Amino acid sequence: MMGSSLLAAGLGTGAFLAGLLPPLAQTGWRPFLDPIHLHRQWFLLLVPLAFGIAVTYRAVRVATFEKFWRKVLILTFQIVLSMMLLGVGAYLFIQIAAPMLLPMPE
């Protein structure tokens, strides 16, 4: 076995584990080292994040799983809509209210 020969050669457990992995897995995507390039579409990640939060919340909070997925979709929609409204509110505050409250010296 190739892995045991690496371990016997004194190359350590890292080399031992690397010998066990198929070559394709060694060259694959590394999530924290090679992040996905979604710089222009980052806001689209809000939907799966909200869905995951809704599934987890509903799974813990419901007594029965009747209409579970319907409630999850409603909560997902509420989270996404709330985040959009918070974004619009923050934009309006920064563009309109903040200049009136804190005028810049000229």
PDB file of C-alpha atoms in Angstrom:
ATOM      1  CA  MET A   1       0.000   0.000   0.000  1.00  0.00           C
ATOM      2  CA  MET A   2       1.342   3.405  -0.953  1.00  0.00           C
ATOM      3  CA  GLY A   3       0.158   5.187   2.207  1.00  0.00           C
ATOM      4  CA  SER A   4       1.877   2.782   4.571  1.00  0.00           C
ATOM      5  CA  SER A   5       5.142   3.112   2.641  1.00  0.00           C
ATOM      6  CA  LEU A   6       4.969   6.908   3.038  1.00  0.00           C
ATOM      7  CA  LEU A   7       4.368   6.533   6.766  1.00  0.00           C
ATOM      8  CA  ALA A   8       7.174   3.986   7.047  1.00  0.00           C
ATOM      9  CA  ALA A   9       9.501   6.371   5.194  1.00  0.00           C
ATOM     10  CA  GLY A  10       8.965   8.880   8.004  1.00  0.00           C
ATOM     11  CA  LEU A  11       7.097  11.471   5.932  1.00  0.00           C
ATOM     12  CA  GLY A  12       4.442  12.004   8.625  1.00  0.00           C
ATOM     13  CA  THR A  13       0.696  11.687   8.721  1.00  0.00           C
ATOM     14  CA  GLY A  14       0.165  14.590   6.284  1.00  0.00           C
ATOM     15  CA  ALA A  15       1.982  12.731   3.543  1.00  0.00           C
ATOM     16  CA  PHE A  16       0.217   9.538   4.593  1.00  0.00           C
ATOM     17  CA  LEU A  17      -3.217  11.163   4.201  1.00  0.00           C
ATOM     18  CA  ALA A  18      -2.191  12.847   0.952  1.00  0.00           C
ATOM     19  CA  GLY A  19      -1.232   9.458  -0.433  1.00  0.00           C
ATOM     20  CA  LEU A  20      -4.711   8.155   0.329  1.00  0.00           C
ATOM     21  CA  LEU A  21      -6.531  10.983  -1.451  1.00  0.00           C
ATOM     22  CA  PRO A  22      -7.269  10.616  -5.152  1.00  0.00           C
ATOM     23  CA  PRO A  23      -5.391  13.067  -7.388  1.00  0.00           C
ATOM     24  CA  LEU A  24      -8.540  14.995  -8.300  1.00  0.00           C
ATOM     25  CA  ALA A  25      -9.369  15.701  -4.658  1.00  0.00           C
ATOM     26  CA  GLN A  26      -5.901  17.171  -4.147  1.00  0.00           C
ATOM     27  CA  THR A  27      -6.353  19.747  -6.904  1.00  0.00           C
ATOM     28  CA  GLY A  28      -9.972  20.641  -6.119  1.00  0.00           C
ATOM     29  CA  TRP A  29     -11.572  23.752  -4.736  1.00  0.00           C
ATOM     30  CA  ARG A  30     -10.426  24.776  -1.241  1.00  0.00           C
ATOM     31  CA  PRO A  31     -13.323  26.781   0.256  1.00  0.00           C
ATOM     32  CA  PHE A  32     -11.450  29.033   2.685  1.00  0.00           C
ATOM     33  CA  LEU A  33      -8.270  29.374   0.636  1.00  0.00           C
ATOM     34  CA  ASP A  34      -9.859  29.857  -2.803  1.00  0.00           C
ATOM     35  CA  PRO A  35     -13.175  31.686  -2.250  1.00  0.00           C
ATOM     36  CA  ILE A  36     -15.778  31.781  -4.998  1.00  0.00           C
ATOM     37  CA  HIS A  37     -15.548  34.959  -7.073  1.00  0.00           C
ATOM     38  CA  LEU A  38     -19.025  36.427  -6.594  1.00  0.00           C
ATOM     39  CA  HIS A  39     -18.041  40.035  -6.101  1.00  0.00           C
ATOM     40  CA  ARG A  40     -20.868  41.451  -8.228  1.00  0.00           C
ATOM     41  CA  GLN A  41     -23.477  38.854  -7.220  1.00  0.00           C
ATOM     42  CA  TRP A  42     -22.797  38.677  -3.460  1.00  0.00           C
ATOM     43  CA  PHE A  43     -26.355  39.781  -2.622  1.00  0.00           C
ATOM     44  CA  LEU A  44     -27.747  36.611  -4.249  1.00  0.00           C
ATOM     45  CA  LEU A  45     -26.201  34.611  -1.406  1.00  0.00           C
ATOM     46  CA  LEU A  46     -28.790  36.164   0.918  1.00  0.00           C
ATOM     47  CA  VAL A  47     -31.490  33.791  -0.354  1.00  0.00           C
ATOM     48  CA  PRO A  48     -29.728  30.486   0.525  1.00  0.00           C
ATOM     49  CA  LEU A  49     -28.544  32.000   3.813  1.00  0.00           C
ATOM     50  CA  ALA A  50     -32.095  33.049   4.730  1.00  0.00           C
ATOM     51  CA  PHE A  51     -33.415  29.643   3.652  1.00  0.00           C
ATOM     52  CA  GLY A  52     -30.904  27.847   5.877  1.00  0.00           C
ATOM     53  CA  ILE A  53     -31.756  30.065   8.825  1.00  0.00           C
ATOM     54  CA  ALA A  54     -35.488  29.508   8.243  1.00  0.00           C
ATOM     55  CA  VAL A  55     -35.135  25.716   8.021  1.00  0.00           C
ATOM     56  CA  THR A  56     -33.061  25.597  11.202  1.00  0.00           C
ATOM     57  CA  TYR A  57     -35.358  27.935  13.117  1.00  0.00           C
ATOM     58  CA  ARG A  58     -38.538  26.165  12.053  1.00  0.00           C
ATOM     59  CA  ALA A  59     -37.090  22.708  12.751  1.00  0.00           C
ATOM     60  CA  VAL A  60     -36.334  23.741  16.326  1.00  0.00           C
ATOM     61  CA  ARG A  61     -39.476  25.776  17.018  1.00  0.00           C
ATOM     62  CA  VAL A  62     -42.376  23.764  15.556  1.00  0.00           C
ATOM     63  CA  ALA A  63     -44.271  21.130  17.524  1.00  0.00           C
ATOM     64  CA  THR A  64     -45.473  19.266  14.408  1.00  0.00           C
ATOM     65  CA  PHE A  65     -44.123  19.321  10.901  1.00  0.00           C
ATOM     66  CA  GLU A  66     -47.457  20.076   9.263  1.00  0.00           C
ATOM     67  CA  LYS A  67     -47.006  22.813   6.677  1.00  0.00           C
ATOM     68  CA  PHE A  68     -43.295  22.913   7.572  1.00  0.00           C
ATOM     69  CA  TRP A  69     -42.023  23.861   4.101  1.00  0.00           C
ATOM     70  CA  ARG A  70     -44.734  26.470   3.645  1.00  0.00           C
ATOM     71  CA  LYS A  71     -43.704  28.119   6.916  1.00  0.00           C
ATOM     72  CA  VAL A  72     -40.035  27.891   5.921  1.00  0.00           C
ATOM     73  CA  LEU A  73     -40.694  29.636   2.600  1.00  0.00           C
ATOM     74  CA  ILE A  74     -42.740  32.352   4.309  1.00  0.00           C
ATOM     75  CA  LEU A  75     -39.976  32.959   6.851  1.00  0.00           C
ATOM     76  CA  THR A  76     -37.355  33.000   4.070  1.00  0.00           C
ATOM     77  CA  PHE A  77     -39.378  35.626   2.206  1.00  0.00           C
ATOM     78  CA  GLN A  78     -39.767  37.669   5.396  1.00  0.00           C
ATOM     79  CA  ILE A  79     -36.015  37.581   6.086  1.00  0.00           C
ATOM     80  CA  VAL A  80     -35.093  38.611   2.531  1.00  0.00           C
ATOM     81  CA  LEU A  81     -37.714  41.378   2.462  1.00  0.00           C
ATOM     82  CA  SER A  82     -36.601  42.664   5.871  1.00  0.00           C
ATOM     83  CA  MET A  83     -32.966  42.797   4.784  1.00  0.00           C
ATOM     84  CA  MET A  84     -33.932  44.681   1.608  1.00  0.00           C
ATOM     85  CA  LEU A  85     -35.965  47.209   3.599  1.00  0.00           C
ATOM     86  CA  LEU A  86     -33.110  47.637   6.091  1.00  0.00           C
ATOM     87  CA  GLY A  87     -30.757  48.305   3.174  1.00  0.00           C
ATOM     88  CA  VAL A  88     -33.097  50.913   1.684  1.00  0.00           C
ATOM     89  CA  GLY A  89     -33.550  52.509   5.108  1.00  0.00           C
ATOM     90  CA  ALA A  90     -29.792  52.687   5.706  1.00  0.00           C
ATOM     91  CA  TYR A  91     -29.255  54.187   2.241  1.00  0.00           C
ATOM     92  CA  LEU A  92     -31.928  56.843   2.812  1.00  0.00           C
ATOM     93  CA  PHE A  93     -30.545  57.663   6.247  1.00  0.00           C
ATOM     94  CA  ILE A  94     -27.015  58.100   4.915  1.00  0.00           C
ATOM     95  CA  GLN A  95     -28.072  60.115   1.860  1.00  0.00           C
ATOM     96  CA  ILE A  96     -30.805  62.302   3.392  1.00  0.00           C
ATOM     97  CA  ALA A  97     -30.921  62.337   7.196  1.00  0.00           C
ATOM     98  CA  ALA A  98     -27.207  62.200   8.028  1.00  0.00           C
ATOM     99  CA  PRO A  99     -26.279  65.298   5.966  1.00  0.00           C
ATOM    100  CA  MET A 100     -29.072  67.259   7.680  1.00  0.00           C
ATOM    101  CA  LEU A 101     -28.090  66.104  11.168  1.00  0.00           C
ATOM    102  CA  LEU A 102     -24.327  66.380  10.688  1.00  0.00           C
ATOM    103  CA  PRO A 103     -23.549  69.067   8.093  1.00  0.00           C
ATOM    104  CA  MET A 104     -20.020  69.072   6.710  1.00  0.00           C
ATOM    105  CA  PRO A 105     -18.032  72.271   7.283  1.00  0.00           C
ATOM    106  CA  GLU A 106     -17.350  74.172   4.090  1.00  0.00           C
TER     107      GLU A 106
END
